[in-house]
Amino acid sequence: MKILLTGATGYIGQRLLPLLVDAGHQVVCLVRDPRRFELSESLKNRVEVATGDLLQPDSLADLPLDIDAAYYLVHSMSGHDTNFFRAEQESARHFVAYLNRTPAKQVIYLSGIANDRALSTHLRSRRAVEKVLKSAQTAQLTVLRASIIIGSGSASFEIIRDLVEKLPVMVTPRWLQSRCQPLGVRDVMFYLTAVLDNPACLGKSFDLGGPDVLTYREMLLDLARVRGYRRLVLTVPVLTPRLSSWWLYLVTSTTFSLAQSLVESLRNDTVADPKRSIAKAVPHTCMSYEESLQLAFQRIEQNEVVSSWSDALSSGVMERHFMDHMQLPQYGVLRDCQELRFWRDPEEVRQNVWRIGGDRGWYKVDWLWRLRGLLDKLVGGVGLRRGRRSPTDLRAGDPLDFWRVLVADRRARRLLLYAEMKLPGEAWLQFRILPNDDGTHTLEQLAVFRPRGLAGRLYWYALVPFHFIIFKGMIENIVQYGDTTPAAQPVPRLLPQPG
């Protein structure tokens, strides 16, 4: 079949794409910006990429009209007002208008379980989107409503993991008594592929859930048990939704907007309705919550995290047009350039560059980086806790602590990062490994800051003494990390270069 896949850069879309290709389907991925859609070598010649924004109907004019089915995996967890509610429906309406121009027979939508009466804004929005998608003329809608999705890199898993691993004693709000039916991401993938072109699923809505019905408190304690931790969870009635959001935001790697959305949604029970069971149409035995946890940790330990919740544009952090920053500005900027000539294998040094951040840290005075991350978190930024998707691999669009990867070119040995921390300006950090005529190589480390007004310039010059310590030590440690013999020397342009 020829399938249009929306949300291809998101957590679910990145995992679904190779499954559809391996099943022999011809897949067209709809993305806002193809520059951040980096396909693996095995997929590059087997996938078509189409550019378009569902909020801009004119951008959909050139989409292929010969598709047989479509996946609608477009969600937003960053909106919290009526504009967000309207935007999600508007996006769905534009998608339906496109579908009505095609012979597509099915559209598959991954939604959320919404069986309570007083639903959160986001769950109500999911139901409203379902209603819009159902209005398509020929494409019959298949809705899969899932509860909490557990998998390496999923928002729910990462938040629960953060809470358990960082807090021996947790003082928690009342919503931890709400019930849910966690489902492993592997089972979600199974259902998404199994309902495709399945006559028993056309025009139907199904509730998906694993075998365990748990409170969020039980989920925390079960994860602690799996990891061998002893944890105490105290529930108090005085934490308002806003206080709960701040608590979640400051303790975990989530953004504040996502924390708000989760707190509001977690007040609802998300337990599957037996009347909407998918068991008859698609028989399948789902993993237990504990099995899903063990598989997630196994993937993390094996460096096989395919996607992360923070990859998506809807994570509330990434700018929609962030790839426009790929070219370093030349004028009106302040710079710090460090260069170091070395005799090591350049591939070893590139690997050190590619492993920067996350658990390895930033190679020099990590406590200052952590302090900067904490200050960023306190003023509503992303902080350092996002970490990285993989400890060894980077690709365009990846989050990297409070940076975003713009370029990760292994062949050219170039890594370009763009700052997503709160700043009075814009910041870039670039690493390049350049060959020299004498057979050596030079690592170039370039920090670029485009200040916003007087506050931006004061910010930069106040940090120049720290920059000299951090950046000089950082480039030296990157080159020498893992090498037992000193094999590097500075080259002429080593001092900071403002201007």
Coordinates of C-alpha atoms in Angstrom, one line a residue:
M1 CA 0.0 0.0 0.0
K2 CA 1.0 3.6 -0.4
I3 CA 0.8 5.2 3.0
L4 CA 1.0 8.8 4.2
L5 CA 2.6 9.1 7.6
T6 CA 2.2 12.3 9.6
G7 CA 4.1 12.9 12.8
A8 CA 7.1 11.0 11.3
T9 CA 9.5 13.0 13.5
G10 CA 7.7 12.3 16.7
Y11 CA 8.1 9.5 19.3
I12 CA 5.7 7.1 17.8
G13 CA 6.2 8.0 14.1
Q14 CA 10.0 7.3 14.2
R15 CA 9.3 3.8 15.5
L16 CA 6.4 3.1 13.2
L17 CA 8.2 4.1 9.9
P18 CA 10.7 1.2 9.7
L19 CA 7.9 -1.3 10.5
L20 CA 5.8 -0.1 7.6
V21 CA 8.8 -0.1 5.2
D22 CA 9.8 -3.6 6.3
A23 CA 6.3 -4.8 5.6
G24 CA 6.7 -3.7 2.0
H25 CA 4.6 -0.5 2.0
Q26 CA 5.5 2.6 0.1
V27 CA 5.6 5.3 2.8
V28 CA 5.4 9.1 2.3
C29 CA 6.4 11.0 5.4
L30 CA 4.9 14.5 5.9
V31 CA 7.3 16.7 7.7
R32 CA 7.4 20.5 8.4
D33 CA 11.2 20.7 7.8
P34 CA 13.0 17.9 5.9
R35 CA 16.3 19.3 7.1
R36 CA 15.7 17.8 10.6
F37 CA 14.3 14.5 9.2
E38 CA 17.4 12.4 9.1
L39 CA 16.7 8.9 7.7
S40 CA 19.0 5.9 8.3
E41 CA 20.9 4.5 5.4
S42 CA 18.5 1.5 5.2
L43 CA 15.5 3.8 4.7
K44 CA 16.9 6.7 2.6
N45 CA 16.0 5.1 -0.8
R46 CA 12.8 3.5 0.4
V47 CA 10.9 6.5 1.8
E48 CA 9.5 9.6 0.1
V49 CA 9.6 12.8 2.1
A50 CA 6.9 15.5 1.6
T51 CA 7.1 19.0 3.1
G52 CA 4.0 20.5 4.6
D53 CA 2.4 22.1 7.7
L54 CA -1.1 21.0 8.6
L55 CA -1.8 24.4 10.0
Q56 CA -1.0 25.9 6.6
P57 CA -3.4 24.4 4.0
D58 CA -1.6 25.9 1.1
S59 CA 1.5 23.9 2.0
L60 CA -0.4 20.7 1.4
A61 CA -1.1 21.4 -2.3
D62 CA 1.7 19.2 -3.6
L63 CA 1.1 16.2 -1.5
P64 CA 0.7 12.9 -3.4
L65 CA -3.0 12.2 -4.2
D66 CA -2.6 8.4 -4.9
I67 CA -2.3 7.2 -1.3
D68 CA -4.3 4.2 0.0
A69 CA -4.2 4.9 3.7
A70 CA -2.8 7.5 6.2
Y71 CA -1.7 7.6 9.8
Y72 CA -2.6 10.7 11.8
L73 CA 0.0 10.9 14.6
V74 CA -0.2 14.7 15.2
H75 CA -0.5 15.7 18.8
S76 CA 0.4 18.7 20.9
M77 CA 1.3 18.6 24.6
S78 CA 2.4 22.2 24.8
G79 CA -0.8 24.1 24.4
H80 CA -2.9 25.0 27.3
D81 CA -5.6 27.4 26.1
T82 CA -8.5 27.7 23.7
N83 CA -6.0 28.5 20.8
F84 CA -4.4 25.1 21.3
F85 CA -7.9 23.4 21.3
R86 CA -8.8 25.2 18.0
A87 CA -5.4 24.6 16.4
E88 CA -5.7 20.8 16.8
Q89 CA -9.1 20.8 15.2
E90 CA -8.0 23.1 12.5
S91 CA -5.1 20.9 11.7
A92 CA -7.4 17.9 11.5
R93 CA -9.8 19.7 9.2
H94 CA -7.0 20.6 6.8
F95 CA -5.9 17.0 6.8
V96 CA -9.5 15.8 6.1
A97 CA -9.7 18.3 3.2
Y98 CA -6.6 16.7 1.7
L99 CA -7.8 13.2 2.3
N100 CA -11.0 14.0 0.4
R101 CA -8.9 14.6 -2.7
T102 CA -7.4 11.1 -2.5
P103 CA -8.8 7.6 -2.9
A104 CA -7.6 6.7 0.7
K105 CA -9.8 4.1 2.3
Q106 CA -8.5 4.4 5.9
V107 CA -7.0 6.8 8.3
I108 CA -5.6 5.6 11.6
Y109 CA -5.4 7.9 14.7
L110 CA -3.6 7.3 17.9
S111 CA -5.6 9.0 20.6
G112 CA -6.0 8.8 24.4
I113 CA -8.5 6.9 26.6
A114 CA -11.2 9.3 27.6
N115 CA -13.9 7.5 29.4
D116 CA -14.3 9.9 32.4
R117 CA -17.0 12.6 32.3
A118 CA -14.9 15.6 33.4
L119 CA -12.1 15.3 30.9
S120 CA -8.9 17.4 30.8
T121 CA -8.4 19.9 28.0
H122 CA -6.1 17.6 26.1
L123 CA -8.3 14.6 26.3
R124 CA -11.3 16.7 25.2
S125 CA -9.1 17.8 22.3
R126 CA -8.4 14.2 21.3
R127 CA -12.1 13.5 21.2
A128 CA -12.7 16.6 19.1
V129 CA -10.0 15.6 16.7
E130 CA -11.6 12.1 16.4
K131 CA -14.9 13.8 15.4
V132 CA -13.2 15.9 12.7
L133 CA -11.3 12.9 11.2
K134 CA -14.5 10.9 11.2
S135 CA -16.0 13.4 8.8
A136 CA -13.7 12.3 5.9
Q137 CA -15.8 11.3 2.9
T138 CA -14.2 8.0 1.8
A139 CA -11.4 7.3 4.4
Q140 CA -12.8 5.3 7.2
L141 CA -11.4 6.2 10.6
T142 CA -9.8 3.7 13.0
V143 CA -9.1 5.1 16.4
L144 CA -6.7 3.5 18.9
R145 CA -7.1 5.1 22.3
A146 CA -4.1 4.3 24.6
S147 CA -3.5 4.9 28.2
I148 CA 0.1 5.6 29.5
I149 CA 2.7 4.4 27.0
I150 CA 5.8 2.8 28.5
G151 CA 9.0 2.6 26.5
S152 CA 12.5 3.9 26.4
G153 CA 12.3 7.6 25.6
S154 CA 8.5 8.0 26.2
A155 CA 7.5 11.0 28.3
S156 CA 5.6 8.9 30.8
F157 CA 8.5 6.5 31.3
E158 CA 11.1 9.2 31.6
I159 CA 9.1 11.2 34.2
I160 CA 8.4 8.1 36.3
R161 CA 12.0 7.2 36.1
D162 CA 13.2 10.7 37.1
L163 CA 10.9 10.7 40.1
V164 CA 12.0 7.3 41.4
E165 CA 15.7 7.7 40.7
K166 CA 16.1 11.2 42.2
L167 CA 13.7 11.2 45.2
P168 CA 14.0 8.7 48.0
V169 CA 10.9 10.4 49.6
M170 CA 8.2 11.8 47.3
V171 CA 5.5 14.2 48.6
T172 CA 2.9 13.9 45.8
P173 CA -0.5 15.3 44.9
R174 CA -3.8 13.4 45.1
W175 CA -3.8 12.6 41.4
L176 CA -1.3 9.8 42.1
Q177 CA -4.4 7.8 43.2
S178 CA -5.9 8.0 39.7
R179 CA -5.9 4.7 37.8
C180 CA -4.4 3.9 34.4
Q181 CA -3.7 0.9 32.2
P182 CA -0.1 1.2 31.1
L183 CA 0.8 -0.2 27.7
G184 CA 4.3 -1.1 26.3
V185 CA 5.3 0.9 23.2
R186 CA 6.1 -2.4 21.5
D187 CA 2.4 -3.4 21.8
V188 CA 1.3 0.0 20.5
M189 CA 3.4 -0.6 17.4
F190 CA 1.8 -4.0 17.0
Y191 CA -1.7 -2.6 17.1
L192 CA -0.8 0.3 14.8
T193 CA 0.4 -2.1 12.1
A194 CA -2.3 -4.8 12.7
V195 CA -5.3 -2.5 12.1
L196 CA -3.9 -1.3 8.8
D197 CA -6.2 -2.6 5.9
N198 CA -8.0 -4.7 8.5
P199 CA -11.7 -4.9 7.5
A200 CA -12.7 -5.6 11.2
C201 CA -11.2 -2.3 12.2
L202 CA -12.6 0.1 9.6
G203 CA -14.8 2.8 11.2
K204 CA -14.1 1.5 14.7
S205 CA -12.7 2.9 17.9
F206 CA -10.8 0.7 20.3
D207 CA -9.4 1.2 23.9
L208 CA -5.9 -0.2 24.3
G209 CA -4.5 -1.2 27.7
G210 CA -2.0 -3.7 29.1
P211 CA -3.0 -6.4 31.6
D212 CA -2.3 -4.3 34.7
V213 CA -4.7 -1.6 36.1
L214 CA -2.5 0.5 38.4
T215 CA -2.6 3.8 40.2
Y216 CA 0.3 6.2 39.4
R217 CA 1.5 5.6 43.0
E218 CA 1.7 1.9 42.3
M219 CA 3.6 2.6 39.0
L220 CA 6.2 4.6 40.9
L221 CA 6.7 1.9 43.5
D222 CA 6.8 -0.9 40.9
L223 CA 9.5 0.9 39.0
A224 CA 11.5 1.4 42.3
R225 CA 11.2 -2.4 43.0
V226 CA 12.4 -3.3 39.4
R227 CA 15.4 -1.0 39.9
G228 CA 16.1 -2.2 43.5
Y229 CA 15.3 1.1 45.2
R230 CA 13.4 1.6 48.4
R231 CA 11.1 4.6 48.1
L232 CA 8.5 6.3 50.3
V233 CA 5.5 8.0 48.6
L234 CA 3.5 10.4 50.7
T235 CA 0.2 11.8 49.2
V236 CA -1.0 15.2 50.4
P237 CA -4.2 17.1 49.5
V238 CA -2.7 20.6 49.4
L239 CA -0.8 20.6 46.1
T240 CA -2.8 22.6 43.6
P241 CA -2.5 21.7 39.9
R242 CA -0.1 24.7 39.4
L243 CA 2.0 23.6 42.4
S244 CA 1.9 20.0 41.1
S245 CA 3.1 21.2 37.7
W246 CA 6.0 23.1 39.2
W247 CA 6.9 20.1 41.3
L248 CA 6.9 17.9 38.3
Y249 CA 8.8 20.4 36.2
L250 CA 11.6 21.1 38.7
V251 CA 12.2 17.4 39.6
T252 CA 12.0 15.8 36.2
S253 CA 13.3 16.5 32.7
T254 CA 9.9 17.6 31.4
T255 CA 9.1 21.1 30.2
F256 CA 6.6 23.3 32.3
S257 CA 4.0 23.3 29.5
L258 CA 4.2 19.5 29.3
A259 CA 4.0 19.2 33.1
Q260 CA 0.9 21.3 33.1
S261 CA -0.7 19.1 30.5
L262 CA 0.2 15.9 32.3
V263 CA -1.0 17.1 35.7
E264 CA -4.3 18.1 34.2
S265 CA -4.7 14.8 32.3
L266 CA -3.5 12.6 35.1
R267 CA -6.4 13.6 37.2
N268 CA -8.5 11.4 34.9
D269 CA -8.7 7.6 35.2
T270 CA -7.5 6.2 31.8
V271 CA -8.7 2.6 32.0
A272 CA -9.9 0.7 28.9
D273 CA -13.6 0.1 28.5
P274 CA -14.2 -3.6 27.9
K275 CA -17.0 -2.7 25.4
R276 CA -14.4 -1.1 23.2
S277 CA -11.9 -4.0 23.5
I278 CA -9.7 -4.7 20.4
A279 CA -9.3 -8.4 21.4
K280 CA -11.8 -9.8 18.9
A281 CA -10.6 -7.8 15.9
V282 CA -6.9 -8.1 16.7
P283 CA -6.1 -10.9 19.2
H284 CA -2.8 -10.1 21.0
T285 CA -1.3 -10.6 24.5
C286 CA 0.2 -7.4 25.8
M287 CA 3.3 -7.2 28.0
S288 CA 2.8 -6.4 31.7
Y289 CA 3.9 -3.1 33.2
E290 CA 7.0 -4.8 34.7
E291 CA 7.9 -6.4 31.4
S292 CA 7.6 -3.1 29.6
L293 CA 9.8 -1.4 32.2
Q294 CA 12.5 -4.2 31.9
L295 CA 12.4 -3.9 28.1
A296 CA 12.8 -0.1 28.3
F297 CA 15.8 -0.3 30.6
Q298 CA 17.3 -3.0 28.4
R299 CA 17.1 -0.7 25.3
I300 CA 18.7 2.1 27.3
E301 CA 21.6 -0.1 28.5
Q302 CA 22.1 -1.4 24.9
N303 CA 22.1 2.1 23.5
E304 CA 19.1 1.3 21.3
V305 CA 16.7 4.2 22.1
V306 CA 15.0 4.8 18.8
S307 CA 13.1 8.0 19.7
S308 CA 12.4 10.3 22.6
W309 CA 9.5 12.4 23.6
S310 CA 11.7 15.5 23.3
D311 CA 12.4 14.8 19.6
A312 CA 9.0 16.2 18.6
L313 CA 8.2 19.8 17.7
S314 CA 5.2 19.6 20.0
S315 CA 7.5 19.0 23.0
G316 CA 7.0 22.6 23.9
V317 CA 10.7 23.4 23.5
M318 CA 11.8 23.1 20.0
E319 CA 11.2 26.1 17.7
R320 CA 9.2 25.2 14.6
H321 CA 11.8 26.7 12.3
F322 CA 14.9 26.0 14.5
M323 CA 16.8 24.6 11.4
D324 CA 16.9 28.1 10.1
H325 CA 19.8 28.6 12.5
M326 CA 22.0 26.1 10.7
Q327 CA 24.2 28.9 9.2
L328 CA 26.4 30.6 11.8
P329 CA 25.8 34.4 11.7
Q330 CA 28.8 36.5 10.7
Y331 CA 27.9 40.0 11.9
G332 CA 26.8 41.4 15.2
V333 CA 28.0 38.4 17.1
L334 CA 30.6 37.6 19.9
R335 CA 32.9 34.6 19.5
D336 CA 35.1 32.4 21.5
C337 CA 37.3 30.2 19.2
Q338 CA 39.7 27.5 20.5
E339 CA 41.9 25.3 18.3
L340 CA 44.0 22.4 19.2
R341 CA 46.3 20.4 16.9
F342 CA 46.6 16.7 17.7
W343 CA 48.2 13.5 16.5
R344 CA 45.5 11.0 17.6
D345 CA 43.2 9.1 15.3
P346 CA 40.7 11.8 14.3
E347 CA 37.9 9.3 14.5
E348 CA 38.6 8.8 18.2
V349 CA 38.4 12.5 18.8
R350 CA 35.1 12.7 16.7
Q351 CA 33.7 10.0 18.9
N352 CA 34.6 12.1 22.0
V353 CA 32.8 15.1 20.5
W354 CA 29.7 13.0 19.6
R355 CA 29.5 11.8 23.2
I356 CA 29.5 15.2 24.8
G357 CA 26.7 16.0 27.3
G358 CA 24.4 13.6 29.0
D359 CA 26.1 11.2 31.4
R360 CA 29.6 12.0 30.1
G361 CA 29.2 15.7 30.8
W362 CA 30.9 18.6 29.2
Y363 CA 34.5 17.6 29.8
K364 CA 35.4 20.6 32.1
V365 CA 34.0 21.8 35.4
D366 CA 30.7 19.9 35.1
W367 CA 29.4 21.5 38.3
L368 CA 29.3 24.9 36.5
W369 CA 27.3 23.3 33.6
R370 CA 24.9 21.8 36.2
L371 CA 24.5 25.1 37.9
R372 CA 23.7 26.8 34.6
G373 CA 21.2 24.1 34.0
L374 CA 19.6 24.6 37.4
L375 CA 19.4 28.4 36.9
D376 CA 17.8 27.8 33.5
K377 CA 15.2 25.5 35.0
L378 CA 14.3 28.0 37.7
V379 CA 13.5 30.7 35.0
G380 CA 11.4 28.3 33.0
G381 CA 14.0 26.8 30.7
V382 CA 14.7 23.2 29.8
G383 CA 17.7 22.7 32.1
L384 CA 20.2 19.9 31.7
R385 CA 17.9 17.0 32.6
R386 CA 16.7 16.2 29.1
G387 CA 20.1 14.5 28.5
R388 CA 20.4 12.8 25.1
R389 CA 18.7 10.1 23.1
S390 CA 21.8 7.9 22.8
P391 CA 25.1 8.1 24.7
T392 CA 27.1 7.6 21.4
D393 CA 24.9 8.7 18.5
L394 CA 23.7 12.1 17.4
R395 CA 21.5 13.2 14.6
A396 CA 19.9 16.5 13.4
G397 CA 17.0 17.4 15.7
D398 CA 18.2 15.5 18.8
P399 CA 18.0 17.2 22.2
L400 CA 21.3 17.4 23.9
D401 CA 20.9 18.8 27.5
F402 CA 19.9 22.4 26.9
W403 CA 21.1 22.4 23.3
R404 CA 19.5 21.1 20.1
V405 CA 21.6 19.3 17.4
L406 CA 21.5 21.2 14.1
V407 CA 24.2 19.3 12.2
A408 CA 25.8 16.0 13.0
D409 CA 27.9 15.3 10.0
R410 CA 30.2 12.3 10.7
R411 CA 31.8 12.4 7.3
A412 CA 32.8 16.1 7.6
R413 CA 33.4 15.6 11.3
R414 CA 31.2 18.6 12.2
L415 CA 28.8 19.0 15.0
L416 CA 26.7 22.2 15.4
L417 CA 24.5 22.8 18.4
Y418 CA 21.9 25.6 19.0
A419 CA 21.1 26.7 22.6
E420 CA 17.6 26.2 23.9
M421 CA 18.3 27.6 27.3
K422 CA 16.9 31.0 28.4
L423 CA 19.3 33.6 27.1
P424 CA 19.3 37.4 26.2
G425 CA 20.2 36.4 22.7
E426 CA 21.0 33.3 20.6
A427 CA 24.0 30.9 21.0
W428 CA 25.7 28.3 18.9
L429 CA 28.5 25.8 19.7
Q430 CA 30.3 24.2 16.8
F431 CA 33.0 21.5 16.7
R432 CA 35.0 20.7 13.5
I433 CA 38.0 18.4 12.9
L434 CA 40.2 19.7 10.1
P435 CA 43.2 18.0 8.4
N436 CA 46.6 19.7 8.4
D437 CA 49.3 19.3 5.7
D438 CA 51.7 17.5 8.1
G439 CA 49.3 14.6 8.7
T440 CA 48.0 16.0 12.0
H441 CA 44.5 17.3 12.6
T442 CA 43.0 20.3 14.4
L443 CA 39.9 20.4 16.5
E444 CA 38.2 23.7 16.2
Q445 CA 35.7 24.7 18.9
L446 CA 33.7 27.8 18.2
A447 CA 31.1 29.4 20.5
V448 CA 29.0 32.1 18.8
F449 CA 26.6 34.5 20.6
R450 CA 24.3 37.0 19.0
P451 CA 23.3 39.3 21.9
R452 CA 19.9 40.9 22.2
G453 CA 20.4 44.5 23.2
L454 CA 22.6 45.7 26.0
A455 CA 21.5 42.9 28.3
G456 CA 22.9 40.4 25.9
R457 CA 26.3 42.0 25.7
L458 CA 26.5 42.4 29.5
Y459 CA 25.7 38.7 29.8
W460 CA 28.5 37.7 27.5
Y461 CA 31.2 39.9 29.0
A462 CA 30.2 38.8 32.5
L463 CA 30.9 35.2 31.5
V464 CA 34.2 35.8 29.6
P465 CA 36.4 34.7 32.6
F466 CA 34.4 31.5 33.0
H467 CA 34.5 30.9 29.2
F468 CA 38.3 31.1 29.3
I469 CA 38.4 28.3 31.9
I470 CA 35.6 26.2 30.5
F471 CA 36.3 26.4 26.8
K472 CA 40.1 26.0 27.0
G473 CA 39.8 23.0 29.3
M474 CA 36.9 21.5 27.3
I475 CA 38.8 21.3 24.0
E476 CA 41.9 19.9 25.7
N477 CA 39.9 17.2 27.5
I478 CA 37.9 16.3 24.4
V479 CA 41.1 15.6 22.5
Q480 CA 42.8 13.7 25.3
Y481 CA 39.9 11.8 26.7
G482 CA 40.7 8.1 26.6
D483 CA 44.3 8.6 25.5
T484 CA 47.1 7.8 27.8
T485 CA 49.8 9.9 26.0
P486 CA 49.6 13.7 25.6
A487 CA 49.2 14.2 21.8
A488 CA 47.9 17.7 21.4
Q489 CA 49.2 21.2 21.3
P490 CA 47.5 24.6 20.9
V491 CA 47.7 26.4 17.6
P492 CA 47.9 30.2 17.3
R493 CA 44.2 31.2 17.7
L494 CA 43.6 29.9 21.2
L495 CA 42.5 33.1 23.0
P496 CA 38.8 34.1 23.2
Q497 CA 37.9 36.4 20.3
P498 CA 35.0 38.7 21.0
G499 CA 33.9 40.7 18.0

